[in-house]
Amino acid sequence: MKNDIIFNLIKVHQRIENACKIVGRNPNDVRLLLATKTVAAEQIRLAIEAGETLIGENKMQELRDKNDVLQHLPIERHFIGHLQTNKVKDVLKYVTCIQSLDRLSLADELHKQLQNQNRKLDVFVQVNTSYEESKFGLAPEEVLSFIKKIKTYETLNIKGLMTIGLLDVEKEKMIPSLRLLRTVRDEIYSEGIDGLQDLKLSMGMSQDLELAIAEGSNMVRVGTSIFGNRFLGKEIWNENIAE
Ligand SMILES: *Cc1c(COP(=O)(O)O)cnc(C)c1O
């Protein structure tokens, strides 16, 4: 188990480096986030001991269950799943960043809770660049006006944009939804808004990380290629459905 994870991590870092090399990017500009849904805390700990510093969880329940093991380790925890408004307060106990900000009511609730706690939070705005109905995220056309609105919330540090690309067996079908996130970001840049000049792109998973890096990703979120198939021997569950 331990050797598998370490071996897989080496392979994923090699994939990131190769993908950067091909398009002339600096590998330091692409951060690896471990997508750890359904992965046991002890397994996550092995990856952290191997030098990883960033994990992403999809469910409040898992953040809570793994907290005893993970809370004292030198890592950042991000929330990358669909977040229900009534879970905000709990999730804020565990994470320093929410990558799945996808609606104004969620921004309002975050702002309210953060004001109460007198703290700030990093956020990524989730964009549904594949236009799939099963996916959360703002429509690409809505992002600019949404960002302008939440920019007035001083509790939220807008760090960038996040998407889950369209997964397909054909590369040509996967590229557009990745490219579109960059296009949306460039549209925001062209407005020249203060404080929105350095937005990161969180995109690319086990299947499409090379493509995402070629399209400008700054953070790839990888689960399966590191921890193995979540569905083996488990009940199939839809990751996009909220708790
Ligand atoms: C599960 C998940 C990932 C990682 O997917 P893999 O295909 O296992 O690499 C990335 N991002 C989000 C939001 C996820 O839910």
CSV table of C-alpha atoms and ligand atoms in Angstrom, one decimal:
chain,number,residue,atom,x,y,z
A,1,MET,CA,0.0,0.0,0.0
A,2,LYS,CA,2.6,2.5,1.1
A,3,ASN,CA,4.9,1.6,-1.8
A,4,ASP,CA,2.0,1.9,-4.3
A,5,ILE,CA,1.2,5.4,-3.1
A,6,ILE,CA,4.8,6.6,-3.2
A,7,PHE,CA,5.3,5.0,-6.6
A,8,ASN,CA,2.2,6.6,-8.0
A,9,LEU,CA,3.1,10.0,-6.6
A,10,ILE,CA,6.5,9.8,-8.4
A,11,LYS,CA,4.7,8.9,-11.6
A,12,VAL,CA,2.2,11.8,-11.3
A,13,HIS,CA,5.0,14.3,-10.6
A,14,GLN,CA,6.7,12.9,-13.7
A,15,ARG,CA,3.6,13.4,-15.7
A,16,ILE,CA,3.3,17.0,-14.5
A,17,GLU,CA,6.9,17.7,-15.3
A,18,ASN,CA,6.7,16.1,-18.8
A,19,ALA,CA,3.5,18.0,-19.6
A,20,CYS,CA,5.2,21.2,-18.6
A,21,LYS,CA,8.3,20.5,-20.6
A,22,ILE,CA,6.3,19.8,-23.7
A,23,VAL,CA,4.7,23.2,-23.6
A,24,GLY,CA,7.6,25.1,-22.1
A,25,ARG,CA,6.1,25.8,-18.7
A,26,ASN,CA,7.8,25.8,-15.3
A,27,PRO,CA,6.7,22.8,-13.2
A,28,ASN,CA,6.7,25.1,-10.2
A,29,ASP,CA,3.7,26.9,-11.7
A,30,VAL,CA,1.6,23.7,-11.4
A,31,ARG,CA,0.7,22.6,-7.9
A,32,LEU,CA,-0.5,19.1,-7.1
A,33,LEU,CA,-3.6,18.8,-5.0
A,34,LEU,CA,-4.5,15.3,-3.8
A,35,ALA,CA,-8.1,14.6,-4.3
A,36,THR,CA,-8.7,12.4,-1.2
A,37,LYS,CA,-12.4,11.6,-1.2
A,38,THR,CA,-13.1,8.1,0.1
A,39,VAL,CA,-9.3,7.7,0.9
A,40,ALA,CA,-8.6,6.7,4.5
A,41,ALA,CA,-6.7,9.2,6.6
A,42,GLU,CA,-3.8,6.8,7.1
A,43,GLN,CA,-3.3,6.5,3.4
A,44,ILE,CA,-3.4,10.3,3.0
A,45,ARG,CA,-0.8,10.5,5.8
A,46,LEU,CA,1.6,8.3,3.7
A,47,ALA,CA,1.4,10.8,0.9
A,48,ILE,CA,2.0,13.7,3.2
A,49,GLU,CA,5.0,11.9,4.7
A,50,ALA,CA,6.3,11.6,1.1
A,51,GLY,CA,6.2,15.4,0.9
A,52,GLU,CA,2.8,16.3,-0.3
A,53,THR,CA,1.3,19.5,1.1
A,54,LEU,CA,-2.2,20.0,-0.3
A,55,ILE,CA,-5.3,17.9,-0.2
A,56,GLY,CA,-8.9,18.5,-1.3
A,57,GLU,CA,-12.0,16.9,0.2
A,58,ASN,CA,-15.5,16.8,-1.2
A,59,LYS,CA,-17.6,16.2,1.9
A,60,MET,CA,-17.8,17.7,5.3
A,61,GLN,CA,-18.3,14.3,6.8
A,62,GLU,CA,-14.9,13.1,5.5
A,63,LEU,CA,-13.2,16.3,6.7
A,64,ARG,CA,-14.5,15.6,10.1
A,65,ASP,CA,-13.8,11.9,10.2
A,66,LYS,CA,-10.2,12.3,9.1
A,67,ASN,CA,-9.5,15.4,11.2
A,68,ASP,CA,-7.9,13.6,14.1
A,69,VAL,CA,-5.2,12.2,11.9
A,70,LEU,CA,-4.7,15.2,9.6
A,71,GLN,CA,-5.1,18.3,11.7
A,72,HIS,CA,-1.6,18.4,13.0
A,73,LEU,CA,0.1,17.6,9.7
A,74,PRO,CA,1.8,20.4,7.7
A,75,ILE,CA,-0.8,20.6,5.0
A,76,GLU,CA,-3.4,22.8,3.5
A,77,ARG,CA,-6.9,21.4,3.1
A,78,HIS,CA,-9.2,22.7,0.4
A,79,PHE,CA,-12.9,22.0,-0.1
A,80,ILE,CA,-13.6,20.8,-3.7
A,81,GLY,CA,-17.1,19.3,-3.6
A,82,HIS,CA,-20.5,20.8,-3.8
A,83,LEU,CA,-21.1,22.8,-0.7
A,84,GLN,CA,-24.6,23.1,0.8
A,85,THR,CA,-25.2,26.4,2.6
A,86,ASN,CA,-26.1,24.7,5.9
A,87,LYS,CA,-22.7,23.0,5.9
A,88,VAL,CA,-20.6,26.1,5.6
A,89,LYS,CA,-20.0,26.7,9.2
A,90,ASP,CA,-18.7,23.1,9.8
A,91,VAL,CA,-16.6,23.1,6.7
A,92,LEU,CA,-14.9,26.3,7.7
A,93,LYS,CA,-13.5,24.5,10.8
A,94,TYR,CA,-11.3,22.4,8.5
A,95,VAL,CA,-10.3,24.3,5.4
A,96,THR,CA,-8.4,27.4,4.2
A,97,CYS,CA,-9.9,27.4,0.7
A,98,ILE,CA,-13.1,26.6,-1.0
A,99,GLN,CA,-12.7,25.8,-4.7
A,100,SER,CA,-16.4,25.2,-5.4
A,101,LEU,CA,-17.9,28.7,-4.9
A,102,ASP,CA,-20.7,28.5,-7.5
A,103,ARG,CA,-23.5,30.7,-6.4
A,104,LEU,CA,-24.3,34.0,-4.7
A,105,SER,CA,-26.2,32.4,-1.8
A,106,LEU,CA,-23.1,30.5,-0.9
A,107,ALA,CA,-20.9,33.6,-1.1
A,108,ASP,CA,-23.4,35.3,1.2
A,109,GLU,CA,-23.3,32.6,3.8
A,110,LEU,CA,-19.5,32.4,3.7
A,111,HIS,CA,-19.3,36.1,4.1
A,112,LYS,CA,-21.6,36.0,7.0
A,113,GLN,CA,-19.8,33.2,8.8
A,114,LEU,CA,-16.4,34.6,8.1
A,115,GLN,CA,-17.4,38.0,9.4
A,116,ASN,CA,-18.5,36.4,12.6
A,117,GLN,CA,-15.2,34.7,12.9
A,118,ASN,CA,-13.3,37.7,11.9
A,119,ARG,CA,-11.3,35.9,9.2
A,120,LYS,CA,-10.7,35.6,5.5
A,121,LEU,CA,-10.9,32.7,3.2
A,122,ASP,CA,-9.4,31.8,-0.2
A,123,VAL,CA,-11.9,30.9,-2.8
A,124,PHE,CA,-12.0,29.6,-6.4
A,125,VAL,CA,-15.1,30.2,-8.5
A,126,GLN,CA,-16.3,27.0,-10.0
A,127,VAL,CA,-17.3,27.2,-13.6
A,128,ASN,CA,-19.2,24.6,-15.6
A,129,THR,CA,-17.1,24.9,-18.7
A,130,SER,CA,-18.5,21.6,-20.2
A,131,TYR,CA,-22.1,22.8,-19.9
A,132,GLU,CA,-23.1,19.3,-18.6
A,133,GLU,CA,-26.3,19.4,-16.6
A,134,SER,CA,-24.9,17.0,-14.0
A,135,LYS,CA,-22.2,19.4,-13.0
A,136,PHE,CA,-22.2,22.3,-10.7
A,137,GLY,CA,-20.6,25.6,-11.4
A,138,LEU,CA,-21.5,29.0,-12.9
A,139,ALA,CA,-22.1,29.2,-16.6
A,140,PRO,CA,-19.0,30.7,-18.2
A,141,GLU,CA,-21.1,33.8,-19.3
A,142,GLU,CA,-22.0,34.5,-15.7
A,143,VAL,CA,-18.6,34.5,-14.2
A,144,LEU,CA,-17.5,38.0,-14.8
A,145,SER,CA,-20.5,39.7,-13.2
A,146,PHE,CA,-20.4,37.1,-10.4
A,147,ILE,CA,-16.8,37.9,-9.7
A,148,LYS,CA,-17.5,41.7,-9.7
A,149,LYS,CA,-20.2,41.1,-7.1
A,150,ILE,CA,-18.2,39.0,-4.7
A,151,LYS,CA,-15.2,41.2,-5.1
A,152,THR,CA,-17.0,43.5,-2.7
A,153,TYR,CA,-16.9,40.8,0.0
A,154,GLU,CA,-13.8,41.6,1.9
A,155,THR,CA,-13.8,38.2,3.6
A,156,LEU,CA,-13.2,36.4,0.3
A,157,ASN,CA,-9.8,36.3,-1.4
A,158,ILE,CA,-10.6,35.4,-5.0
A,159,LYS,CA,-7.7,33.1,-6.0
A,160,GLY,CA,-8.9,31.8,-9.3
A,161,LEU,CA,-11.2,29.6,-11.2
A,162,MET,CA,-11.9,25.9,-11.0
A,163,THR,CA,-13.5,23.5,-13.4
A,164,ILE,CA,-14.1,19.8,-13.8
A,165,GLY,CA,-13.4,19.2,-17.5
A,166,LEU,CA,-15.4,17.0,-19.8
A,167,LEU,CA,-14.1,13.5,-19.5
A,168,ASP,CA,-14.0,11.5,-22.7
A,169,VAL,CA,-11.9,8.9,-24.4
A,170,GLU,CA,-11.1,11.4,-27.2
A,171,LYS,CA,-8.6,14.2,-26.4
A,172,GLU,CA,-10.3,16.5,-28.9
A,173,LYS,CA,-13.5,16.4,-26.9
A,174,MET,CA,-11.8,17.2,-23.6
A,175,ILE,CA,-9.7,20.2,-24.6
A,176,PRO,CA,-12.5,22.8,-25.2
A,177,SER,CA,-13.8,22.7,-21.6
A,178,LEU,CA,-10.3,23.3,-20.3
A,179,ARG,CA,-9.5,26.0,-22.8
A,180,LEU,CA,-12.7,27.8,-21.9
A,181,LEU,CA,-11.6,28.3,-18.3
A,182,ARG,CA,-8.6,30.1,-19.5
A,183,THR,CA,-10.7,32.2,-21.9
A,184,VAL,CA,-13.0,33.2,-19.0
A,185,ARG,CA,-10.0,34.2,-17.0
A,186,ASP,CA,-8.6,36.2,-19.8
A,187,GLU,CA,-11.9,38.0,-20.2
A,188,ILE,CA,-11.7,38.9,-16.5
A,189,TYR,CA,-8.1,40.1,-17.0
A,190,SER,CA,-9.1,42.3,-19.9
A,191,GLU,CA,-11.4,44.3,-17.6
A,192,GLY,CA,-8.2,45.3,-15.7
A,193,ILE,CA,-9.9,45.1,-12.3
A,194,ASP,CA,-7.8,45.8,-9.3
A,195,GLY,CA,-6.9,42.7,-7.3
A,196,LEU,CA,-8.0,40.4,-10.1
A,197,GLN,CA,-4.7,40.4,-12.1
A,198,ASP,CA,-3.4,37.0,-10.9
A,199,LEU,CA,-6.0,34.3,-11.0
A,200,LYS,CA,-5.0,30.7,-10.9
A,201,LEU,CA,-6.7,27.9,-12.9
A,202,SER,CA,-7.6,24.8,-11.0
A,203,MET,CA,-8.2,22.1,-13.6
A,204,GLY,CA,-6.9,18.7,-14.7
A,205,MET,CA,-7.5,15.4,-13.0
A,206,SER,CA,-6.1,11.8,-13.4
A,207,GLN,CA,-7.4,11.5,-16.9
A,208,ASP,CA,-6.7,15.0,-18.3
A,209,LEU,CA,-3.9,16.6,-16.4
A,210,GLU,CA,-1.5,16.8,-19.3
A,211,LEU,CA,-4.2,18.5,-21.4
A,212,ALA,CA,-5.0,20.9,-18.6
A,213,ILE,CA,-1.4,21.8,-18.1
A,214,ALA,CA,-1.1,22.5,-21.9
A,215,GLU,CA,-4.2,24.8,-21.5
A,216,GLY,CA,-2.6,26.7,-18.6
A,217,SER,CA,-3.6,24.9,-15.4
A,218,ASN,CA,-1.9,26.1,-12.2
A,219,MET,CA,-3.3,23.3,-10.0
A,220,VAL,CA,-4.1,19.7,-11.0
A,221,ARG,CA,-6.4,17.7,-8.6
A,222,VAL,CA,-5.5,14.1,-8.7
A,223,GLY,CA,-7.1,11.2,-6.9
A,224,THR,CA,-7.3,7.9,-8.9
A,225,SER,CA,-3.8,8.0,-10.3
A,226,ILE,CA,-2.4,8.2,-6.8
A,227,PHE,CA,-4.8,6.3,-4.5
A,228,GLY,CA,-6.3,3.9,-7.0
A,229,ASN,CA,-9.8,3.4,-8.2
A,230,ARG,CA,-12.4,4.6,-5.7
A,231,PHE,CA,-15.1,2.5,-7.2
A,232,LEU,CA,-13.5,-0.9,-6.9
A,233,GLY,CA,-15.4,-3.0,-4.4
A,234,LYS,CA,-17.5,0.0,-3.4
A,235,GLU,CA,-20.9,1.0,-4.2
A,236,ILE,CA,-21.0,3.4,-7.1
A,237,TRP,CA,-22.0,6.8,-6.0
A,238,ASN,CA,-22.3,10.0,-7.8
A,239,GLU,CA,-19.6,12.4,-6.7
A,240,ASN,CA,-21.6,15.4,-7.9
A,241,ILE,CA,-24.5,14.7,-5.6
A,242,ALA,CA,-24.4,16.6,-2.4
A,243,GLU,CA,-24.5,14.7,0.9
B,1,LIG,C1,-12.5,13.4,-7.4
B,1,LIG,C2,-12.2,14.7,-7.9
B,1,LIG,C3,-11.0,14.9,-8.6
B,1,LIG,C4,-10.0,13.9,-8.9
B,1,LIG,O1,-10.5,13.0,-9.8
B,1,LIG,P1,-9.6,11.7,-10.3
B,1,LIG,O2,-10.2,11.3,-11.6
B,1,LIG,O3,-9.8,10.6,-9.3
B,1,LIG,O4,-8.2,12.1,-10.4
B,1,LIG,C5,-10.7,16.2,-8.9
B,1,LIG,N1,-11.6,17.2,-8.7
B,1,LIG,C6,-12.7,17.1,-8.1
B,1,LIG,C7,-13.6,18.2,-7.8
B,1,LIG,C8,-13.1,15.8,-7.7
B,1,LIG,O5,-14.3,15.6,-7.1
